[in-house]
Amino acid sequence: MLLVVTLMALHHFFGSDGPSSEEPEPVAVIVPDLAGVQLDLADAQLRELGHRNYVDDGEPRAHDLSPRERYPSPDPEWTVVTTRPAAGQSWEVGKPIYLFALQTTEYVWFTAHPSMPTMPSTVAVADLTAQGQILYEVEELVDFAHAPGHEPEIASTPLMVDRPIAGLADDPSLEPPGEQAARANLARASQYSDAPLIGSVPPTGTPLRAGQLLTVTVGDEPPSEYSSGHTSEGGYGYGYGGGDDDDDFNVPGWACPTRFC
């Protein structure tokens, strides 16, 4: 009798196929609106909502919303902007869901700047992305280029990235053609250029899309203090070329800002 009772108790708690605390079967769910939710919290919410495991039931996949193709980490440093399937649509069993995120500081910046702000003329170009300045929170999304008509003799164009996610027809991380065309023919400039600030692409007041790349445009490069032509002593080299004996060593001007090298 004791043996029978024991077997019945085991069957009650474990059943014939194992423990009763098995993971529930995944179900199709309606995607909630996760805009503004920390990436780690959104990931956990979706897994619990749909009872997904990490292998074959379809799972949340994090992607950079910007065209930079960075790798979002599931932590508070990243915030969800949109999803595919989008909020209100069905997330089917076995299908992945894509979470498109920006760094949390970037998300806050775009929320505060629905349109392109004016670049302050009193701030040096190199300082626009410095702490406390207008583009500090979106530094990784900022490029620098010469404005049309101010291109240097030797120039390169901005780097364009266009790698759509396989199998995703509506990929919001792809740069829209209009935005890409506005940057395509600009000549790249150094962030640390001494060239004067001219404006931005998109122009001031243009509505912004979250994750959009921003370009600061500058004018002509100022004449260099140093030269690399024919020296007064003959031959070719770097330096001031002022005729001093020390200049015979042809030390590059950028390496020795005095005549005593």
Short mmCIF file of N, CA and C in Angstrom, two decimals, residues 11-91:
data_model
loop_
_atom_site.label_atom_id
_atom_site.label_comp_id
_atom_site.label_asym_id
_atom_site.label_seq_id
_atom_site.Cartn_x
_atom_site.Cartn_y
_atom_site.Cartn_z
N HIS A 11 3.53 10.52 -9.60
CA HIS A 11 2.83 10.80 -10.85
C HIS A 11 2.11 12.15 -10.80
N HIS A 12 1.58 12.45 -9.61
CA HIS A 12 0.87 13.72 -9.45
C HIS A 12 1.80 14.91 -9.64
N PHE A 13 3.00 14.81 -9.08
CA PHE A 13 3.93 15.95 -9.14
C PHE A 13 4.70 16.03 -10.45
N PHE A 14 5.05 14.90 -11.02
CA PHE A 14 5.92 14.90 -12.19
C PHE A 14 5.23 14.46 -13.47
N GLY A 15 4.10 13.76 -13.37
CA GLY A 15 3.44 13.29 -14.56
C GLY A 15 4.23 12.20 -15.24
N SER A 16 3.74 11.76 -16.36
CA SER A 16 4.41 10.66 -17.06
C SER A 16 5.56 11.13 -17.91
N ASP A 17 5.62 12.46 -18.26
CA ASP A 17 6.65 12.94 -19.18
C ASP A 17 7.62 13.92 -18.54
N GLY A 18 7.61 14.07 -17.24
CA GLY A 18 8.58 14.96 -16.61
C GLY A 18 7.89 15.96 -15.72
N PRO A 19 8.62 16.96 -15.25
CA PRO A 19 8.10 17.95 -14.31
C PRO A 19 6.93 18.74 -14.90
N SER A 20 6.08 19.22 -14.02
CA SER A 20 4.91 19.98 -14.45
C SER A 20 5.23 21.44 -14.69
N SER A 21 6.48 21.86 -14.40
CA SER A 21 6.88 23.26 -14.54
C SER A 21 7.52 23.53 -15.89
N GLU A 22 7.12 22.78 -16.93
CA GLU A 22 7.70 22.97 -18.25
C GLU A 22 7.35 24.35 -18.79
N GLU A 23 8.21 24.87 -19.71
CA GLU A 23 7.97 26.16 -20.36
C GLU A 23 6.68 26.08 -21.16
N PRO A 24 5.79 27.06 -21.04
CA PRO A 24 4.55 27.04 -21.82
C PRO A 24 4.85 27.07 -23.32
N GLU A 25 3.95 26.55 -24.10
CA GLU A 25 4.10 26.60 -25.55
C GLU A 25 4.07 28.05 -26.02
N PRO A 26 4.91 28.41 -26.99
CA PRO A 26 4.87 29.79 -27.50
C PRO A 26 3.54 30.07 -28.18
N VAL A 27 3.14 31.32 -28.14
CA VAL A 27 1.87 31.72 -28.75
C VAL A 27 2.09 32.99 -29.56
N ALA A 28 1.26 33.18 -30.58
CA ALA A 28 1.29 34.42 -31.34
C ALA A 28 0.74 35.54 -30.47
N VAL A 29 1.41 36.70 -30.48
CA VAL A 29 0.98 37.81 -29.65
C VAL A 29 0.97 39.09 -30.46
N ILE A 30 0.25 40.09 -29.98
CA ILE A 30 0.25 41.42 -30.58
C ILE A 30 1.42 42.20 -30.00
N VAL A 31 2.24 42.77 -30.85
CA VAL A 31 3.45 43.48 -30.41
C VAL A 31 3.05 44.76 -29.67
N PRO A 32 3.53 44.92 -28.45
CA PRO A 32 3.23 46.16 -27.72
C PRO A 32 4.07 47.32 -28.24
N ASP A 33 3.71 48.54 -27.88
CA ASP A 33 4.49 49.72 -28.25
C ASP A 33 5.67 49.82 -27.29
N LEU A 34 6.86 49.58 -27.80
CA LEU A 34 8.06 49.55 -26.97
C LEU A 34 8.94 50.78 -27.18
N ALA A 35 8.47 51.77 -27.90
CA ALA A 35 9.26 52.99 -28.12
C ALA A 35 9.56 53.66 -26.80
N GLY A 36 10.85 53.91 -26.55
CA GLY A 36 11.27 54.55 -25.31
C GLY A 36 11.57 53.59 -24.18
N VAL A 37 11.44 52.28 -24.44
CA VAL A 37 11.71 51.28 -23.40
C VAL A 37 13.17 50.84 -23.51
N GLN A 38 13.85 50.72 -22.37
CA GLN A 38 15.22 50.23 -22.37
C GLN A 38 15.29 48.89 -23.08
N LEU A 39 16.36 48.69 -23.84
CA LEU A 39 16.47 47.49 -24.66
C LEU A 39 16.41 46.22 -23.84
N ASP A 40 17.05 46.18 -22.68
CA ASP A 40 17.03 44.97 -21.88
C ASP A 40 15.63 44.67 -21.35
N LEU A 41 14.90 45.70 -20.95
CA LEU A 41 13.54 45.51 -20.43
C LEU A 41 12.59 45.09 -21.55
N ALA A 42 12.77 45.66 -22.74
CA ALA A 42 11.92 45.29 -23.88
C ALA A 42 12.15 43.84 -24.27
N ASP A 43 13.39 43.43 -24.28
CA ASP A 43 13.73 42.05 -24.62
C ASP A 43 13.06 41.07 -23.64
N ALA A 44 13.18 41.36 -22.35
CA ALA A 44 12.59 40.48 -21.33
C ALA A 44 11.07 40.47 -21.44
N GLN A 45 10.47 41.62 -21.71
CA GLN A 45 9.01 41.70 -21.82
C GLN A 45 8.50 40.85 -22.98
N LEU A 46 9.19 40.90 -24.11
CA LEU A 46 8.75 40.14 -25.26
C LEU A 46 8.91 38.64 -25.05
N ARG A 47 10.00 38.24 -24.44
CA ARG A 47 10.21 36.81 -24.20
C ARG A 47 9.13 36.26 -23.25
N GLU A 48 8.80 37.01 -22.24
CA GLU A 48 7.77 36.56 -21.30
C GLU A 48 6.40 36.57 -21.96
N LEU A 49 6.13 37.59 -22.76
CA LEU A 49 4.84 37.72 -23.41
C LEU A 49 4.58 36.58 -24.39
N GLY A 50 5.59 36.21 -25.14
CA GLY A 50 5.40 35.19 -26.16
C GLY A 50 5.89 33.81 -25.78
N HIS A 51 6.42 33.64 -24.56
CA HIS A 51 6.95 32.36 -24.11
C HIS A 51 8.02 31.83 -25.08
N ARG A 52 8.88 32.70 -25.55
CA ARG A 52 9.90 32.27 -26.50
C ARG A 52 11.11 31.70 -25.78
N ASN A 53 11.72 30.68 -26.39
CA ASN A 53 13.01 30.23 -25.89
C ASN A 53 14.10 30.84 -26.77
N TYR A 54 15.34 30.43 -26.57
CA TYR A 54 16.45 31.05 -27.27
C TYR A 54 16.88 30.29 -28.52
N VAL A 55 16.06 29.33 -28.96
CA VAL A 55 16.52 28.47 -30.05
C VAL A 55 15.59 28.53 -31.26
N ASP A 56 14.38 28.00 -31.15
CA ASP A 56 13.59 27.79 -32.35
C ASP A 56 12.18 28.37 -32.34
N ASP A 57 11.81 29.12 -31.33
CA ASP A 57 10.46 29.66 -31.28
C ASP A 57 10.39 31.10 -31.79
N GLY A 58 11.50 31.63 -32.28
CA GLY A 58 11.52 33.04 -32.67
C GLY A 58 11.88 33.87 -31.47
N GLU A 59 12.78 34.82 -31.63
CA GLU A 59 13.25 35.58 -30.48
C GLU A 59 13.52 37.03 -30.85
N PRO A 60 13.61 37.92 -29.87
CA PRO A 60 13.94 39.32 -30.15
C PRO A 60 15.39 39.45 -30.64
N ARG A 61 15.58 40.27 -31.66
CA ARG A 61 16.91 40.52 -32.21
C ARG A 61 17.14 42.03 -32.24
N ALA A 62 18.22 42.48 -31.62
CA ALA A 62 18.50 43.91 -31.51
C ALA A 62 19.35 44.38 -32.67
N HIS A 63 18.99 45.54 -33.23
CA HIS A 63 19.73 46.15 -34.33
C HIS A 63 19.84 47.65 -34.11
N ASP A 64 20.91 48.22 -34.66
CA ASP A 64 21.11 49.66 -34.62
C ASP A 64 20.13 50.31 -35.58
N LEU A 65 19.38 51.31 -35.13
CA LEU A 65 18.46 52.01 -36.02
C LEU A 65 19.22 52.90 -36.99
N SER A 66 20.38 53.39 -36.60
CA SER A 66 21.15 54.26 -37.49
C SER A 66 21.87 53.42 -38.54
N PRO A 67 22.32 54.03 -39.64
CA PRO A 67 23.07 53.30 -40.66
C PRO A 67 24.49 52.93 -40.24
N ARG A 68 24.89 53.25 -39.02
CA ARG A 68 26.26 52.97 -38.58
C ARG A 68 26.51 51.48 -38.36
N GLU A 69 25.45 50.68 -38.23
CA GLU A 69 25.57 49.24 -38.03
C GLU A 69 26.37 48.90 -36.77
N ARG A 70 26.07 49.59 -35.69
CA ARG A 70 26.68 49.24 -34.41
C ARG A 70 25.96 48.03 -33.82
N TYR A 71 26.44 47.55 -32.69
CA TYR A 71 25.87 46.36 -32.09
C TYR A 71 25.26 46.71 -30.73
N PRO A 72 23.95 46.92 -30.70
CA PRO A 72 23.30 47.29 -29.44
C PRO A 72 23.44 46.19 -28.39
N SER A 73 23.71 46.58 -27.17
CA SER A 73 23.78 45.65 -26.05
C SER A 73 22.47 45.71 -25.28
N PRO A 74 21.98 44.57 -24.79
CA PRO A 74 20.73 44.58 -24.03
C PRO A 74 20.91 45.15 -22.64
N ASP A 75 21.10 46.46 -22.56
CA ASP A 75 21.31 47.11 -21.27
C ASP A 75 20.71 48.52 -21.33
N PRO A 76 20.72 49.23 -20.22
CA PRO A 76 20.09 50.57 -20.20
C PRO A 76 20.75 51.59 -21.13
N GLU A 77 21.93 51.28 -21.68
CA GLU A 77 22.61 52.23 -22.54
C GLU A 77 21.93 52.36 -23.90
N TRP A 78 21.01 51.45 -24.21
CA TRP A 78 20.30 51.48 -25.49
C TRP A 78 18.80 51.52 -25.24
N THR A 79 18.08 52.22 -26.11
CA THR A 79 16.63 52.37 -25.98
C THR A 79 15.96 52.02 -27.31
N VAL A 80 14.86 51.28 -27.22
CA VAL A 80 14.12 50.89 -28.42
C VAL A 80 13.41 52.10 -29.02
N VAL A 81 13.47 52.22 -30.34
CA VAL A 81 12.77 53.28 -31.05
C VAL A 81 11.57 52.71 -31.81
N THR A 82 11.76 51.57 -32.46
CA THR A 82 10.68 50.94 -33.21
C THR A 82 10.96 49.46 -33.33
N THR A 83 9.99 48.70 -33.76
CA THR A 83 10.13 47.26 -33.91
C THR A 83 9.58 46.81 -35.26
N ARG A 84 10.01 45.62 -35.68
CA ARG A 84 9.44 44.95 -36.84
C ARG A 84 9.26 43.48 -36.47
N PRO A 85 8.00 42.98 -36.41
CA PRO A 85 6.74 43.66 -36.71
C PRO A 85 6.55 44.90 -35.82
N ALA A 86 5.82 45.86 -36.34
CA ALA A 86 5.60 47.11 -35.61
C ALA A 86 4.57 46.91 -34.51
N ALA A 87 4.47 47.88 -33.64
CA ALA A 87 3.49 47.84 -32.55
C ALA A 87 2.09 47.67 -33.13
N GLY A 88 1.32 46.76 -32.52
CA GLY A 88 -0.03 46.50 -32.98
C GLY A 88 -0.15 45.37 -33.98
N GLN A 89 0.99 44.92 -34.53
CA GLN A 89 0.97 43.80 -35.47
C GLN A 89 1.22 42.49 -34.73
N SER A 90 0.97 41.37 -35.40
CA SER A 90 1.11 40.05 -34.79
C SER A 90 2.55 39.55 -34.90
N TRP A 91 3.05 39.03 -33.79
CA TRP A 91 4.36 38.35 -33.78
C TRP A 91 4.06 36.86 -33.79
#
